[in-house]
Amino acid sequence: MIKRKRFRGPQKSLPIDIIQNEILVKLPARSLLRCRCVSKLWCSIIDDPSFASSHFKKCQSNQEKNRLLVLEPPDIIESKQFCAIRNGEKFRKMSKIGLDVTWFEQYQAVSYVNGLICMKRYIKETQISNILLWNPSIRKALELPFSQFSNDAKIRHDIDCALGYDHINNDYKVVASVYIGDDPLHPLHIPRHVYIFTLSTFSWKSANTDRGPCLWIKGGPKVFVKGVIYWGGIYVLTKPSPKGRFSHFVSFDVINDVFKYIDLPDSEHVNIWEYERFPILLDQSIALLEIFESYSQIWVMEDSKGMEQSWTKRFNINLQLLERCIYFKMDGELLFTGEKGGVNSYNIRSHETKVLAKSYKLSPIFVSVYRESLTLLKGIPERASFTFPSHGTSQIE
């Protein structure tokens, strides 16, 4: 028998830059959680905020991973709600996360930024909403402190919120408008209070806002782009306006904590209702999507560099698809439900329509492009972080 010689020389480890830039940065987020247990060195690399940023940029640049995050409606009878990761080309389910729900509560996704979902947990019995930040990549969540919204937690109130990212300070902010004592299902109100939550300090502060020229649309679509969150505003005077009822965008600059009101272009139909004109993201620009009875059109807000905003009409869509629209991709592809179920796509530039899924019967309550992220891994109070209540995760591929 031939004896093999064992090498007894000094064991050399890989250089740190190779470990970080050639190995770890290419791994999925859940694998990185296990890699944190390999050594103190690996744990310190993965927990470093700069590594989290490099890892997220790597995920963004990987065009092959075209994935969608889909939050499905709750099944109250079986006490479950699913958040699925689906292929963006064929809408095929790749993995899913089961969220525990009860008869008295449900989860609503509000916005998705850099791998973080801003969610509301609505408790029907008390009609009180809590705000959560959840990272589905690492299954970690935060329940934001809530006491300052109301001196009495039993007072009926509703909260509208949105998430944004401050790229200057590498920080996340939530703007929350609080409505007290009114019908929580009514979409138009003046917020009683407005607060801003900063993740790095894990604290809220009161925001200074004026009433402005319009009411805020509570629960409508939110869009975050280039450091600014946009949502809709409603013209409330009885006198008709050339802009229609949907007259403004309300904006919040997450870097400077500044609110503004942006005039929308005149509407072709002055009696148009609020959800037929709403903000979308198109090619990294804020845009206005208008839905009429037989056609739709898209306006893009030009970069005015501090001057008054101007709008340019870019696209006319002759198909009445947008009533069933579930998501508008930044590249101009929209996903919509078919008349008999299923999910289709329509490209506003090529006018090409494709069938993505024939048998999908649910109507998603939230859809967004999915990107893996390590945010919420470290740097927040341990008592505030928890594993999202769920009944298991299944990996399809």
JSON list of N, CA and C in Angstrom, two decimals, residues 212-239:
[
{"chain": "A", "resi": 212, "resn": "GLY", "atom": "N", "xyz": [-51.40, 72.58, 2.68]},
{"chain": "A", "resi": 212, "resn": "GLY", "atom": "CA", "xyz": [-51.15, 72.56, 1.25]},
{"chain": "A", "resi": 212, "resn": "GLY", "atom": "C", "xyz": [-52.41, 72.72, 0.43]},
{"chain": "A", "resi": 213, "resn": "PRO", "atom": "N", "xyz": [-52.29, 72.60, -0.88]},
{"chain": "A", "resi": 213, "resn": "PRO", "atom": "CA", "xyz": [-53.43, 72.83, -1.77]},
{"chain": "A", "resi": 213, "resn": "PRO", "atom": "C", "xyz": [-54.34, 71.62, -1.95]},
{"chain": "A", "resi": 214, "resn": "CYS", "atom": "N", "xyz": [-54.05, 70.50, -1.27]},
{"chain": "A", "resi": 214, "resn": "CYS", "atom": "CA", "xyz": [-54.83, 69.29, -1.51]},
{"chain": "A", "resi": 214, "resn": "CYS", "atom": "C", "xyz": [-54.85, 68.41, -0.27]},
{"chain": "A", "resi": 215, "resn": "LEU", "atom": "N", "xyz": [-55.79, 67.48, -0.25]},
{"chain": "A", "resi": 215, "resn": "LEU", "atom": "CA", "xyz": [-55.80, 66.43, 0.75]},
{"chain": "A", "resi": 215, "resn": "LEU", "atom": "C", "xyz": [-54.87, 65.30, 0.33]},
{"chain": "A", "resi": 216, "resn": "TRP", "atom": "N", "xyz": [-54.36, 64.56, 1.30]},
{"chain": "A", "resi": 216, "resn": "TRP", "atom": "CA", "xyz": [-53.53, 63.41, 0.99]},
{"chain": "A", "resi": 216, "resn": "TRP", "atom": "C", "xyz": [-54.42, 62.21, 0.73]},
{"chain": "A", "resi": 217, "resn": "ILE", "atom": "N", "xyz": [-54.03, 61.37, -0.23]},
{"chain": "A", "resi": 217, "resn": "ILE", "atom": "CA", "xyz": [-54.74, 60.12, -0.47]},
{"chain": "A", "resi": 217, "resn": "ILE", "atom": "C", "xyz": [-54.15, 59.05, 0.44]},
{"chain": "A", "resi": 218, "resn": "LYS", "atom": "N", "xyz": [-54.95, 58.59, 1.35]},
{"chain": "A", "resi": 218, "resn": "LYS", "atom": "CA", "xyz": [-54.50, 57.59, 2.32]},
{"chain": "A", "resi": 218, "resn": "LYS", "atom": "C", "xyz": [-54.64, 56.20, 1.71]},
{"chain": "A", "resi": 219, "resn": "GLY", "atom": "N", "xyz": [-53.54, 55.45, 1.71]},
{"chain": "A", "resi": 219, "resn": "GLY", "atom": "CA", "xyz": [-53.57, 54.09, 1.21]},
{"chain": "A", "resi": 219, "resn": "GLY", "atom": "C", "xyz": [-53.33, 53.96, -0.28]},
{"chain": "A", "resi": 220, "resn": "GLY", "atom": "N", "xyz": [-53.07, 55.07, -0.98]},
{"chain": "A", "resi": 220, "resn": "GLY", "atom": "CA", "xyz": [-52.81, 55.00, -2.41]},
{"chain": "A", "resi": 220, "resn": "GLY", "atom": "C", "xyz": [-51.39, 54.56, -2.72]},
{"chain": "A", "resi": 221, "resn": "PRO", "atom": "N", "xyz": [-51.04, 54.43, -4.00]},
{"chain": "A", "resi": 221, "resn": "PRO", "atom": "CA", "xyz": [-49.70, 53.99, -4.40]},
{"chain": "A", "resi": 221, "resn": "PRO", "atom": "C", "xyz": [-48.62, 54.97, -3.95]},
{"chain": "A", "resi": 222, "resn": "LYS", "atom": "N", "xyz": [-47.48, 54.42, -3.55]},
{"chain": "A", "resi": 222, "resn": "LYS", "atom": "CA", "xyz": [-46.31, 55.21, -3.16]},
{"chain": "A", "resi": 222, "resn": "LYS", "atom": "C", "xyz": [-45.15, 54.85, -4.09]},
{"chain": "A", "resi": 223, "resn": "VAL", "atom": "N", "xyz": [-44.37, 55.85, -4.50]},
{"chain": "A", "resi": 223, "resn": "VAL", "atom": "CA", "xyz": [-43.21, 55.62, -5.36]},
{"chain": "A", "resi": 223, "resn": "VAL", "atom": "C", "xyz": [-42.01, 56.31, -4.74]},
{"chain": "A", "resi": 224, "resn": "PHE", "atom": "N", "xyz": [-40.89, 55.58, -4.65]},
{"chain": "A", "resi": 224, "resn": "PHE", "atom": "CA", "xyz": [-39.64, 56.18, -4.15]},
{"chain": "A", "resi": 224, "resn": "PHE", "atom": "C", "xyz": [-38.61, 56.17, -5.28]},
{"chain": "A", "resi": 225, "resn": "VAL", "atom": "N", "xyz": [-38.04, 57.34, -5.55]},
{"chain": "A", "resi": 225, "resn": "VAL", "atom": "CA", "xyz": [-37.02, 57.46, -6.59]},
{"chain": "A", "resi": 225, "resn": "VAL", "atom": "C", "xyz": [-36.11, 58.65, -6.27]},
{"chain": "A", "resi": 226, "resn": "LYS", "atom": "N", "xyz": [-34.82, 58.44, -6.37]},
{"chain": "A", "resi": 226, "resn": "LYS", "atom": "CA", "xyz": [-33.80, 59.48, -6.21]},
{"chain": "A", "resi": 226, "resn": "LYS", "atom": "C", "xyz": [-33.97, 60.26, -4.92]},
{"chain": "A", "resi": 227, "resn": "GLY", "atom": "N", "xyz": [-34.22, 59.56, -3.84]},
{"chain": "A", "resi": 227, "resn": "GLY", "atom": "CA", "xyz": [-34.28, 60.19, -2.53]},
{"chain": "A", "resi": 227, "resn": "GLY", "atom": "C", "xyz": [-35.59, 60.84, -2.19]},
{"chain": "A", "resi": 228, "resn": "VAL", "atom": "N", "xyz": [-36.64, 60.65, -3.01]},
{"chain": "A", "resi": 228, "resn": "VAL", "atom": "CA", "xyz": [-37.92, 61.32, -2.76]},
{"chain": "A", "resi": 228, "resn": "VAL", "atom": "C", "xyz": [-39.06, 60.29, -2.84]},
{"chain": "A", "resi": 229, "resn": "ILE", "atom": "N", "xyz": [-40.01, 60.38, -1.90]},
{"chain": "A", "resi": 229, "resn": "ILE", "atom": "CA", "xyz": [-41.21, 59.56, -1.91]},
{"chain": "A", "resi": 229, "resn": "ILE", "atom": "C", "xyz": [-42.36, 60.39, -2.48]},
{"chain": "A", "resi": 230, "resn": "TYR", "atom": "N", "xyz": [-43.15, 59.79, -3.37]},
{"chain": "A", "resi": 230, "resn": "TYR", "atom": "CA", "xyz": [-44.29, 60.49, -3.99]},
{"chain": "A", "resi": 230, "resn": "TYR", "atom": "C", "xyz": [-45.57, 59.72, -3.72]},
{"chain": "A", "resi": 231, "resn": "TRP", "atom": "N", "xyz": [-46.66, 60.45, -3.47]},
{"chain": "A", "resi": 231, "resn": "TRP", "atom": "CA", "xyz": [-47.99, 59.86, -3.44]},
{"chain": "A", "resi": 231, "resn": "TRP", "atom": "C", "xyz": [-49.00, 60.92, -3.87]},
{"chain": "A", "resi": 232, "resn": "GLY", "atom": "N", "xyz": [-50.27, 60.55, -3.95]},
{"chain": "A", "resi": 232, "resn": "GLY", "atom": "CA", "xyz": [-51.26, 61.40, -4.58]},
{"chain": "A", "resi": 232, "resn": "GLY", "atom": "C", "xyz": [-51.94, 62.38, -3.65]},
{"chain": "A", "resi": 233, "resn": "GLY", "atom": "N", "xyz": [-52.44, 63.47, -4.25]},
{"chain": "A", "resi": 233, "resn": "GLY", "atom": "CA", "xyz": [-53.23, 64.46, -3.53]},
{"chain": "A", "resi": 233, "resn": "GLY", "atom": "C", "xyz": [-54.50, 64.78, -4.30]},
{"chain": "A", "resi": 234, "resn": "ILE", "atom": "N", "xyz": [-55.56, 65.15, -3.57]},
{"chain": "A", "resi": 234, "resn": "ILE", "atom": "CA", "xyz": [-56.88, 65.37, -4.16]},
{"chain": "A", "resi": 234, "resn": "ILE", "atom": "C", "xyz": [-57.29, 66.83, -4.01]},
{"chain": "A", "resi": 235, "resn": "TYR", "atom": "N", "xyz": [-57.76, 67.40, -5.10]},
{"chain": "A", "resi": 235, "resn": "TYR", "atom": "CA", "xyz": [-58.34, 68.75, -5.11]},
{"chain": "A", "resi": 235, "resn": "TYR", "atom": "C", "xyz": [-59.71, 68.68, -4.44]},
{"chain": "A", "resi": 236, "resn": "VAL", "atom": "N", "xyz": [-59.95, 69.50, -3.40]},
{"chain": "A", "resi": 236, "resn": "VAL", "atom": "CA", "xyz": [-61.15, 69.32, -2.58]},
{"chain": "A", "resi": 236, "resn": "VAL", "atom": "C", "xyz": [-62.20, 70.41, -2.77]},
{"chain": "A", "resi": 237, "resn": "LEU", "atom": "N", "xyz": [-61.90, 71.46, -3.50]},
{"chain": "A", "resi": 237, "resn": "LEU", "atom": "CA", "xyz": [-62.89, 72.52, -3.67]},
{"chain": "A", "resi": 237, "resn": "LEU", "atom": "C", "xyz": [-64.00, 72.07, -4.61]},
{"chain": "A", "resi": 238, "resn": "THR", "atom": "N", "xyz": [-65.18, 72.62, -4.41]},
{"chain": "A", "resi": 238, "resn": "THR", "atom": "CA", "xyz": [-66.33, 72.24, -5.24]},
{"chain": "A", "resi": 238, "resn": "THR", "atom": "C", "xyz": [-66.21, 72.79, -6.65]},
{"chain": "A", "resi": 239, "resn": "LYS", "atom": "N", "xyz": [-65.47, 73.86, -6.83]},
{"chain": "A", "resi": 239, "resn": "LYS", "atom": "CA", "xyz": [-65.29, 74.43, -8.16]},
{"chain": "A", "resi": 239, "resn": "LYS", "atom": "C", "xyz": [-64.42, 73.51, -9.01]}
]
